[in-house]
């Protein structure tokens, strides 16, 4: 299910040629350190550095459709920036381009990859965390709801699309 950087480059070249009549002139990189964003278009007006970075966990666990959606979002930033148009999230011109190409707006609440599921010993409410060390040290952890012990602690992995991931986050 993993998507490679080479696949992303091929898709980027096709998307830009078909929709903006331009070539991909920047690198696309995998970034395993991204935690709060799925991808980003970086530029520096100071030294002209440009690149697109995609979240490594997203590339490993999300569906190809989701990864390509994030890539296209970043490519639209790049295309608008390159042509001197408004390219920031939230700008009317940028948001209109997203709609035109049926690409998702900024969304950082998507969960993919390894998680630890648990239940509250006191109220039975289920929860999860992306902090995998909780699996080994769950005796020291408390739930947010009741400050009680974690029970039924288990490791899980979420793969797939946004909708599927949201459904899987509940017990």
Tab-separated table of N, CA, C and O in Angstrom, residues 54-165:
chain	number	residue	atom	x	y	z
A	54	UNK	N	6.312	15.365	1.647
A	54	UNK	CA	5.116	14.601	1.991
A	54	UNK	C	5.416	13.769	3.231
A	54	UNK	O	6.487	13.167	3.355
A	55	UNK	N	4.473	13.728	4.151
A	55	UNK	CA	4.579	12.995	5.399
A	55	UNK	C	4.853	11.511	5.119
A	55	UNK	O	4.103	10.859	4.405
A	56	UNK	N	5.936	10.983	5.687
A	56	UNK	CA	6.329	9.595	5.469
A	56	UNK	C	5.303	8.600	5.961
A	56	UNK	O	5.056	7.573	5.327
A	57	UNK	N	4.693	8.884	7.098
A	57	UNK	CA	3.673	7.976	7.647
A	57	UNK	C	2.463	7.924	6.718
A	57	UNK	O	1.892	6.864	6.486
A	58	UNK	N	2.103	9.065	6.153
A	58	UNK	CA	1.006	9.113	5.186
A	58	UNK	C	1.351	8.223	3.990
A	58	UNK	O	0.519	7.432	3.538
A	59	UNK	N	2.574	8.331	3.490
A	59	UNK	CA	2.993	7.534	2.334
A	59	UNK	C	2.968	6.038	2.634
A	59	UNK	O	2.689	5.232	1.744
A	60	UNK	N	3.229	5.650	3.873
A	60	UNK	CA	3.259	4.236	4.251
A	60	UNK	C	1.888	3.648	4.532
A	60	UNK	O	1.647	2.480	4.245
A	61	UNK	N	0.978	4.426	5.109
A	61	UNK	CA	-0.261	3.854	5.626
A	61	UNK	C	-1.544	4.335	4.954
A	61	UNK	O	-2.564	3.658	5.047
A	62	UNK	N	-1.533	5.466	4.326
A	62	UNK	CA	-2.757	5.977	3.691
A	62	UNK	C	-2.939	5.320	2.324
A	62	UNK	O	-1.997	4.780	1.744
A	63	UNK	N	-4.151	5.407	1.813
A	63	UNK	CA	-4.403	4.880	0.475
A	63	UNK	C	-3.698	5.759	-0.556
A	63	UNK	O	-3.393	6.931	-0.289
A	64	UNK	N	-3.469	5.214	-1.717
A	64	UNK	CA	-2.834	5.982	-2.794
A	64	UNK	C	-3.658	7.225	-3.098
A	64	UNK	O	-3.114	8.300	-3.332
A	65	UNK	N	-4.974	7.099	-3.062
A	65	UNK	CA	-5.874	8.222	-3.341
A	65	UNK	C	-5.630	9.377	-2.378
A	65	UNK	O	-5.583	10.537	-2.790
A	66	UNK	N	-5.471	9.066	-1.098
A	66	UNK	CA	-5.240	10.113	-0.089
A	66	UNK	C	-3.885	10.784	-0.288
A	66	UNK	O	-3.766	12.000	-0.166
A	67	UNK	N	-2.870	10.005	-0.581
A	67	UNK	CA	-1.526	10.561	-0.773
A	67	UNK	C	-1.517	11.475	-1.999
A	67	UNK	O	-0.965	12.582	-1.954
A	68	UNK	N	-2.147	11.035	-3.063
A	68	UNK	CA	-2.196	11.842	-4.293
A	68	UNK	C	-2.985	13.126	-4.042
A	68	UNK	O	-2.624	14.195	-4.557
A	69	UNK	N	-4.023	13.064	-3.240
A	69	UNK	CA	-4.793	14.266	-2.904
A	69	UNK	C	-3.910	15.297	-2.190
A	69	UNK	O	-3.931	16.486	-2.517
A	70	UNK	N	-3.114	14.836	-1.232
A	70	UNK	CA	-2.194	15.731	-0.517
A	70	UNK	C	-1.153	16.294	-1.489
A	70	UNK	O	-0.857	17.492	-1.487
A	71	UNK	N	-0.604	15.432	-2.350
A	71	UNK	CA	0.371	15.882	-3.342
A	71	UNK	C	-0.223	16.969	-4.237
A	71	UNK	O	0.400	18.013	-4.456
A	72	UNK	N	-1.419	16.746	-4.747
A	72	UNK	CA	-2.054	17.734	-5.625
A	72	UNK	C	-2.299	19.055	-4.904
A	72	UNK	O	-2.152	20.120	-5.491
A	73	UNK	N	-2.668	18.989	-3.635
A	73	UNK	CA	-2.841	20.205	-2.829
A	73	UNK	C	-1.543	21.013	-2.838
A	73	UNK	O	-1.546	22.217	-3.091
A	74	UNK	N	-0.430	20.329	-2.593
A	74	UNK	CA	0.865	21.012	-2.562
A	74	UNK	C	1.287	21.485	-3.955
A	74	UNK	O	1.901	22.547	-4.092
A	75	UNK	N	0.950	20.721	-4.977
A	75	UNK	CA	1.264	21.131	-6.351
A	75	UNK	C	0.493	22.386	-6.748
A	75	UNK	O	1.013	23.223	-7.494
A	76	UNK	N	-0.714	22.528	-6.259
A	76	UNK	CA	-1.483	23.746	-6.548
A	76	UNK	C	-0.832	24.946	-5.872
A	76	UNK	O	-0.729	26.017	-6.467
A	77	UNK	N	-0.349	24.767	-4.623
A	77	UNK	CA	0.442	25.842	-3.985
A	77	UNK	C	1.597	26.241	-4.900
A	77	UNK	O	1.825	27.418	-5.175
A	78	UNK	N	2.335	25.231	-5.362
A	78	UNK	CA	3.515	25.452	-6.197
A	78	UNK	C	3.155	26.146	-7.510
A	78	UNK	O	3.800	27.122	-7.907
A	79	UNK	N	2.134	25.677	-8.182
A	79	UNK	CA	1.746	26.246	-9.477
A	79	UNK	C	1.323	27.702	-9.331
A	79	UNK	O	1.725	28.560	-10.128
A	80	UNK	N	0.509	27.994	-8.317
A	80	UNK	CA	0.065	29.377	-8.120
A	80	UNK	C	1.235	30.277	-7.718
A	80	UNK	O	1.347	31.401	-8.197
A	81	UNK	N	2.096	29.780	-6.842
A	81	UNK	CA	3.287	30.540	-6.434
A	81	UNK	C	4.149	30.852	-7.657
A	81	UNK	O	4.615	31.984	-7.840
A	82	UNK	N	4.359	29.856	-8.494
A	82	UNK	CA	5.229	30.009	-9.673
A	82	UNK	C	4.685	31.000	-10.687
A	82	UNK	O	5.449	31.592	-11.445
A	83	UNK	N	3.364	31.170	-10.703
A	83	UNK	CA	2.743	32.093	-11.666
A	83	UNK	C	2.386	33.436	-11.029
A	83	UNK	O	1.700	34.245	-11.641
A	84	UNK	N	2.825	33.633	-9.780
A	84	UNK	CA	2.612	34.915	-9.117
A	84	UNK	C	1.200	35.146	-8.620
A	84	UNK	O	0.807	36.286	-8.356
A	85	UNK	N	0.439	34.082	-8.469
A	85	UNK	CA	-0.936	34.207	-7.979
A	85	UNK	C	-0.991	33.903	-6.482
A	85	UNK	O	-0.033	33.421	-5.895
A	86	UNK	N	-2.146	34.185	-5.853
A	86	UNK	CA	-2.327	33.923	-4.418
A	86	UNK	C	-2.318	32.417	-4.178
A	86	UNK	O	-3.153	31.695	-4.717
A	87	UNK	N	-1.397	31.953	-3.351
A	87	UNK	CA	-1.198	30.518	-3.181
A	87	UNK	C	-1.368	30.038	-1.736
A	87	UNK	O	-1.248	28.846	-1.460
A	88	UNK	N	-1.672	30.917	-0.785
A	88	UNK	CA	-1.765	30.524	0.615
A	88	UNK	C	-3.097	29.834	0.911
A	88	UNK	O	-4.126	30.161	0.322
A	89	UNK	N	-3.058	28.897	1.881
A	89	UNK	CA	-4.290	28.259	2.343
A	89	UNK	C	-5.264	29.338	2.787
A	89	UNK	O	-4.870	30.298	3.458
A	90	UNK	N	-6.519	29.182	2.414
A	90	UNK	CA	-7.544	30.130	2.820
A	90	UNK	C	-7.796	31.248	1.818
A	90	UNK	O	-8.861	31.848	1.828
A	91	UNK	N	-6.837	31.548	0.951
A	91	UNK	CA	-7.039	32.576	-0.074
A	91	UNK	C	-8.111	32.096	-1.046
A	91	UNK	O	-8.139	30.925	-1.424
A	92	UNK	N	-8.962	33.008	-1.459
A	92	UNK	CA	-10.069	32.652	-2.346
A	92	UNK	C	-9.556	31.989	-3.625
A	92	UNK	O	-10.074	30.949	-4.053
A	93	UNK	N	-8.538	32.571	-4.231
A	93	UNK	CA	-8.009	32.020	-5.480
A	93	UNK	C	-7.493	30.595	-5.293
A	93	UNK	O	-7.759	29.701	-6.107
A	94	UNK	N	-6.769	30.365	-4.200
A	94	UNK	CA	-6.237	29.027	-3.919
A	94	UNK	C	-7.375	28.041	-3.657
A	94	UNK	O	-7.403	26.937	-4.215
A	95	UNK	N	-8.320	28.423	-2.825
A	95	UNK	CA	-9.436	27.526	-2.495
A	95	UNK	C	-10.274	27.220	-3.738
A	95	UNK	O	-10.768	26.099	-3.889
A	96	UNK	N	-10.421	28.203	-4.641
A	96	UNK	CA	-11.144	27.968	-5.895
A	96	UNK	C	-10.421	26.944	-6.765
A	96	UNK	O	-11.058	26.104	-7.410
A	97	UNK	N	-9.099	27.001	-6.787
A	97	UNK	CA	-8.316	26.022	-7.553
A	97	UNK	C	-8.494	24.619	-6.969
A	97	UNK	O	-8.592	23.643	-7.711
A	98	UNK	N	-8.523	24.516	-5.640
A	98	UNK	CA	-8.741	23.209	-5.010
A	98	UNK	C	-10.079	22.632	-5.456
A	98	UNK	O	-10.167	21.450	-5.820
A	99	UNK	N	-11.115	23.463	-5.422
A	99	UNK	CA	-12.453	23.005	-5.841
A	99	UNK	C	-12.452	22.608	-7.310
A	99	UNK	O	-13.044	21.590	-7.682
A	100	UNK	N	-11.822	23.404	-8.131
A	100	UNK	CA	-11.763	23.153	-9.571
A	100	UNK	C	-11.167	21.774	-9.868
A	100	UNK	O	-11.626	21.061	-10.760
A	101	UNK	N	-10.161	21.386	-9.096
A	101	UNK	CA	-9.471	20.117	-9.327
A	101	UNK	C	-9.920	19.011	-8.371
A	101	UNK	O	-9.307	17.938	-8.331
A	102	UNK	N	-10.976	19.267	-7.610
A	102	UNK	CA	-11.535	18.315	-6.642
A	102	UNK	C	-10.439	17.789	-5.711
A	102	UNK	O	-10.196	16.594	-5.585
A	103	UNK	N	-9.758	18.728	-5.067
A	103	UNK	CA	-8.676	18.428	-4.132
A	103	UNK	C	-9.081	18.944	-2.762
A	103	UNK	O	-9.686	20.013	-2.644
A	104	UNK	N	-8.759	18.199	-1.719
A	104	UNK	CA	-9.130	18.574	-0.358
A	104	UNK	C	-8.415	19.837	0.094
A	104	UNK	O	-7.263	20.070	-0.262
A	105	UNK	N	-9.109	20.601	0.925
A	105	UNK	CA	-8.501	21.756	1.561
A	105	UNK	C	-7.615	21.248	2.698
A	105	UNK	O	-7.530	20.041	2.934
A	106	UNK	N	-6.977	22.151	3.415
A	106	UNK	CA	-6.088	21.757	4.500
A	106	UNK	C	-6.842	20.937	5.536
A	106	UNK	O	-7.901	21.320	5.989
A	107	UNK	N	-6.267	19.787	5.904
A	107	UNK	CA	-6.896	18.882	6.865
A	107	UNK	C	-5.798	18.151	7.627
A	107	UNK	O	-5.128	17.305	7.062
A	108	UNK	N	-5.614	18.499	8.898
A	108	UNK	CA	-4.553	17.858	9.676
A	108	UNK	C	-5.088	16.872	10.706
A	108	UNK	O	-4.345	16.335	11.494
A	109	UNK	N	-6.387	16.620	10.677
A	109	UNK	CA	-6.969	15.751	11.697
A	109	UNK	C	-7.084	14.302	11.230
A	109	UNK	O	-7.862	13.539	11.764
A	110	UNK	N	-6.307	13.933	10.240
A	110	UNK	CA	-6.370	12.579	9.701
A	110	UNK	C	-5.353	11.713	10.439
A	110	UNK	O	-4.239	12.135	10.692
A	111	UNK	N	-5.742	10.492	10.755
A	111	UNK	CA	-4.873	9.596	11.491
A	111	UNK	C	-4.596	8.351	10.658
A	111	UNK	O	-5.523	7.690	10.204
A	112	UNK	N	-3.337	8.068	10.442
A	112	UNK	CA	-2.913	6.855	9.770
A	112	UNK	C	-1.734	6.302	10.537
A	112	UNK	O	-1.002	7.032	11.178
A	113	UNK	N	-1.524	5.007	10.437
A	113	UNK	CA	-0.336	4.401	11.007
A	113	UNK	C	-0.562	3.737	12.345
A	113	UNK	O	-1.698	3.501	12.768
A	114	UNK	N	0.526	3.444	13.037
A	114	UNK	CA	0.444	2.728	14.315
A	114	UNK	C	-0.200	3.575	15.420
A	114	UNK	O	0.096	4.757	15.545
A	115	UNK	N	-1.086	2.943	16.185
A	115	UNK	CA	-1.696	3.584	17.348
A	115	UNK	C	-1.780	2.561	18.476
A	115	UNK	O	-1.605	1.369	18.250
A	116	UNK	N	-2.070	3.033	19.679
A	116	UNK	CA	-2.348	2.163	20.815
A	116	UNK	C	-3.780	2.452	21.250
A	116	UNK	O	-4.133	3.589	21.549
A	117	UNK	N	-4.608	1.412	21.242
A	117	UNK	CA	-6.002	1.537	21.687
A	117	UNK	C	-6.088	1.105	23.145
A	117	UNK	O	-5.337	0.251	23.598
A	118	UNK	N	-7.053	1.662	23.866
A	118	UNK	CA	-7.245	1.296	25.261
A	118	UNK	C	-8.669	1.658	25.691
A	118	UNK	O	-9.396	2.331	24.963
A	119	UNK	N	-9.030	1.196	26.902
A	119	UNK	CA	-10.302	1.582	27.521
A	119	UNK	C	-10.007	2.104	28.919
A	119	UNK	O	-9.017	1.737	29.541
A	120	UNK	N	-10.907	2.967	29.394
A	120	UNK	CA	-10.814	3.483	30.757
A	120	UNK	C	-11.352	2.420	31.707
A	120	UNK	O	-12.469	1.920	31.508
A	121	UNK	N	-10.573	2.097	32.733
A	121	UNK	CA	-10.986	1.084	33.705
A	121	UNK	C	-12.246	1.503	34.447
A	121	UNK	O	-13.084	0.672	34.786
A	122	UNK	N	-12.427	2.801	34.654
A	122	UNK	CA	-13.553	3.291	35.457
A	122	UNK	C	-14.853	3.423	34.660
A	122	UNK	O	-15.877	2.878	35.042
A	123	UNK	N	-14.829	4.139	33.543
A	123	UNK	CA	-16.070	4.402	32.803
A	123	UNK	C	-16.226	3.560	31.539
A	123	UNK	O	-17.303	3.525	30.941
A	124	UNK	N	-15.162	2.883	31.106
A	124	UNK	CA	-15.235	2.024	29.930
A	124	UNK	C	-15.102	2.743	28.601
A	124	UNK	O	-15.176	2.124	27.537
A	125	UNK	N	-14.894	4.063	28.642
A	125	UNK	CA	-14.738	4.826	27.401
A	125	UNK	C	-13.462	4.383	26.687
A	125	UNK	O	-12.440	4.162	27.319
A	126	UNK	N	-13.548	4.242	25.350
A	126	UNK	CA	-12.374	3.828	24.586
A	126	UNK	C	-11.619	5.044	24.084
A	126	UNK	O	-12.181	6.125	23.940
A	127	UNK	N	-10.341	4.838	23.829
A	127	UNK	CA	-9.504	5.912	23.315
A	127	UNK	C	-8.307	5.340	22.595
A	127	UNK	O	-8.147	4.134	22.482
A	128	UNK	N	-7.472	6.232	22.090
A	128	UNK	CA	-6.258	5.811	21.413
A	128	UNK	C	-5.221	6.914	21.549
A	128	UNK	O	-5.524	8.049	21.871
A	129	UNK	N	-3.982	6.540	21.305
A	129	UNK	CA	-2.880	7.484	21.277
A	129	UNK	C	-1.907	7.047	20.185
A	129	UNK	O	-1.840	5.859	19.860
A	130	UNK	N	-1.183	8.000	19.631
A	130	UNK	CA	-0.136	7.680	18.666
A	130	UNK	C	1.195	7.434	19.371
A	130	UNK	O	2.177	7.087	18.735
A	131	UNK	N	1.223	7.609	20.681
A	131	UNK	CA	2.437	7.407	21.460
A	131	UNK	C	2.591	5.917	21.736
A	131	UNK	O	1.973	5.364	22.652
A	132	UNK	N	3.405	5.255	20.950
A	132	UNK	CA	3.539	3.801	20.997
A	132	UNK	C	4.159	3.331	22.311
A	132	UNK	O	3.880	2.228	22.775
A	133	UNK	N	4.951	4.165	22.968
A	133	UNK	CA	5.572	3.757	24.236
A	133	UNK	C	4.520	3.482	25.316
A	133	UNK	O	4.806	2.782	26.287
A	134	UNK	N	3.302	3.981	25.139
A	134	UNK	CA	2.216	3.713	26.094
A	134	UNK	C	1.942	2.213	26.162
A	134	UNK	O	1.560	1.689	27.205
A	135	UNK	N	2.188	1.511	25.085
A	135	UNK	CA	1.960	0.071	25.044
A	135	UNK	C	2.777	-0.636	26.124
A	135	UNK	O	2.266	-1.485	26.839
A	136	UNK	N	4.047	-0.258	26.255
A	136	UNK	CA	4.930	-0.904	27.231
A	136	UNK	C	4.766	-0.345	28.639
A	136	UNK	O	5.015	-1.032	29.621
A	137	UNK	N	4.372	0.929	28.741
A	137	UNK	CA	4.334	1.595	30.042
A	137	UNK	C	2.910	1.981	30.466
A	137	UNK	O	2.723	2.927	31.211
A	138	UNK	N	1.910	1.242	29.987
A	138	UNK	CA	0.532	1.644	30.247
A	138	UNK	C	0.150	1.616	31.727
A	138	UNK	O	-0.772	2.296	32.146
A	139	UNK	N	0.902	0.869	32.549
A	139	UNK	CA	0.608	0.828	33.989
A	139	UNK	C	0.813	2.206	34.627
A	139	UNK	O	0.188	2.544	35.621
A	140	UNK	N	1.696	3.001	34.050
A	140	UNK	CA	1.997	4.339	34.577
A	140	UNK	C	1.055	5.415	34.040
A	140	UNK	O	1.094	6.544	34.499
A	141	UNK	N	0.259	5.089	33.016
A	141	UNK	CA	-0.592	6.078	32.350
A	141	UNK	C	-1.987	6.107	32.957
A	141	UNK	O	-2.475	5.114	33.485
A	142	UNK	N	-2.637	7.252	32.818
A	142	UNK	CA	-4.021	7.445	33.281
A	142	UNK	C	-4.847	7.995	32.134
A	142	UNK	O	-4.335	8.709	31.266
A	143	UNK	N	-6.134	7.705	32.133
A	143	UNK	CA	-7.020	8.238	31.104
A	143	UNK	C	-7.322	9.697	31.390
A	143	UNK	O	-7.265	10.147	32.538
A	144	UNK	N	-7.672	10.435	30.349
A	144	UNK	CA	-8.045	11.841	30.527
A	144	UNK	C	-9.419	11.971	31.177
A	144	UNK	O	-9.662	12.894	31.933
A	145	UNK	N	-10.313	11.054	30.850
A	145	UNK	CA	-11.702	11.186	31.310
A	145	UNK	C	-11.836	11.027	32.826
A	145	UNK	O	-12.468	11.854	33.480
A	146	UNK	N	-11.262	9.982	33.399
A	146	UNK	CA	-11.464	9.678	34.819
A	146	UNK	C	-10.168	9.589	35.622
A	146	UNK	O	-10.190	9.288	36.814
A	147	UNK	N	-9.054	9.827	34.965
A	147	UNK	CA	-7.732	9.665	35.598
A	147	UNK	C	-7.579	8.257	36.169
A	147	UNK	O	-7.007	8.039	37.228
A	148	UNK	N	-8.130	7.280	35.425
A	148	UNK	CA	-8.099	5.876	35.840
A	148	UNK	C	-7.078	5.110	34.994
A	148	UNK	O	-6.523	5.629	34.027
A	149	UNK	N	-6.862	3.849	35.356
A	149	UNK	CA	-5.911	3.000	34.634
A	149	UNK	C	-6.423	2.671	33.236
A	149	UNK	O	-7.630	2.649	32.987
A	150	UNK	N	-5.472	2.384	32.341
A	150	UNK	CA	-5.807	1.932	30.997
A	150	UNK	C	-5.970	0.418	31.030
A	150	UNK	O	-5.158	-0.283	31.624
A	151	UNK	N	-7.028	-0.082	30.412
A	151	UNK	CA	-7.233	-1.528	30.302
A	151	UNK	C	-7.457	-1.877	28.831
A	151	UNK	O	-7.729	-1.005	28.013
A	152	UNK	N	-7.359	-3.179	28.515
A	152	UNK	CA	-7.507	-3.662	27.128
A	152	UNK	C	-6.565	-2.914	26.188
A	152	UNK	O	-6.954	-2.504	25.100
A	153	UNK	N	-5.337	-2.730	26.607
A	153	UNK	CA	-4.350	-1.987	25.827
A	153	UNK	C	-3.823	-2.882	24.706
A	153	UNK	O	-3.420	-4.013	24.948
A	154	UNK	N	-3.894	-2.359	23.481
A	154	UNK	CA	-3.410	-3.140	22.352
A	154	UNK	C	-2.910	-2.222	21.242
A	154	UNK	O	-3.371	-1.093	21.110
A	155	UNK	N	-1.978	-2.744	20.471
A	155	UNK	CA	-1.441	-2.000	19.330
A	155	UNK	C	-2.315	-2.272	18.111
A	155	UNK	O	-2.845	-3.364	17.943
A	156	UNK	N	-2.463	-1.260	17.275
A	156	UNK	CA	-3.249	-1.389	16.058
A	156	UNK	C	-2.602	-0.511	14.991
A	156	UNK	O	-1.761	0.335	15.302
A	157	UNK	N	-2.983	-0.710	13.757
A	157	UNK	CA	-2.499	0.111	12.656
A	157	UNK	C	-3.695	0.524	11.818
A	157	UNK	O	-4.547	-0.304	11.505
A	158	UNK	N	-3.760	1.802	11.477
A	158	UNK	CA	-4.843	2.304	10.640
A	158	UNK	C	-4.308	2.537	9.236
A	158	UNK	O	-3.354	3.277	9.037
A	159	UNK	N	-4.934	1.869	8.283
A	159	UNK	CA	-4.613	2.018	6.871
A	159	UNK	C	-5.825	2.621	6.166
A	159	UNK	O	-6.920	2.621	6.705
A	160	UNK	N	-5.653	3.093	4.934
A	160	UNK	CA	-6.793	3.408	4.095
A	160	UNK	C	-7.098	4.851	3.882
A	160	UNK	O	-6.230	5.706	3.898
A	161	UNK	N	-8.398	5.128	3.689
A	161	UNK	CA	-8.901	6.460	3.381
A	161	UNK	C	-9.313	7.206	4.637
A	161	UNK	O	-9.498	6.614	5.690
A	162	UNK	N	-9.515	8.530	4.494
A	162	UNK	CA	-9.926	9.376	5.618
A	162	UNK	C	-11.158	8.831	6.307
A	162	UNK	O	-11.203	8.722	7.519
A	163	UNK	N	-12.173	8.506	5.522
A	163	UNK	CA	-13.437	8.040	6.096
A	163	UNK	C	-13.233	6.743	6.868
A	163	UNK	O	-13.696	6.591	7.987
A	164	UNK	N	-12.490	5.795	6.270
A	164	UNK	CA	-12.214	4.538	6.938
A	164	UNK	C	-11.428	4.754	8.226
A	164	UNK	O	-11.700	4.149	9.247
A	165	UNK	N	-10.433	5.651	8.180
A	165	UNK	CA	-9.607	5.932	9.351
A	165	UNK	C	-10.460	6.509	10.473
A	165	UNK	O	-10.319	6.130	11.631
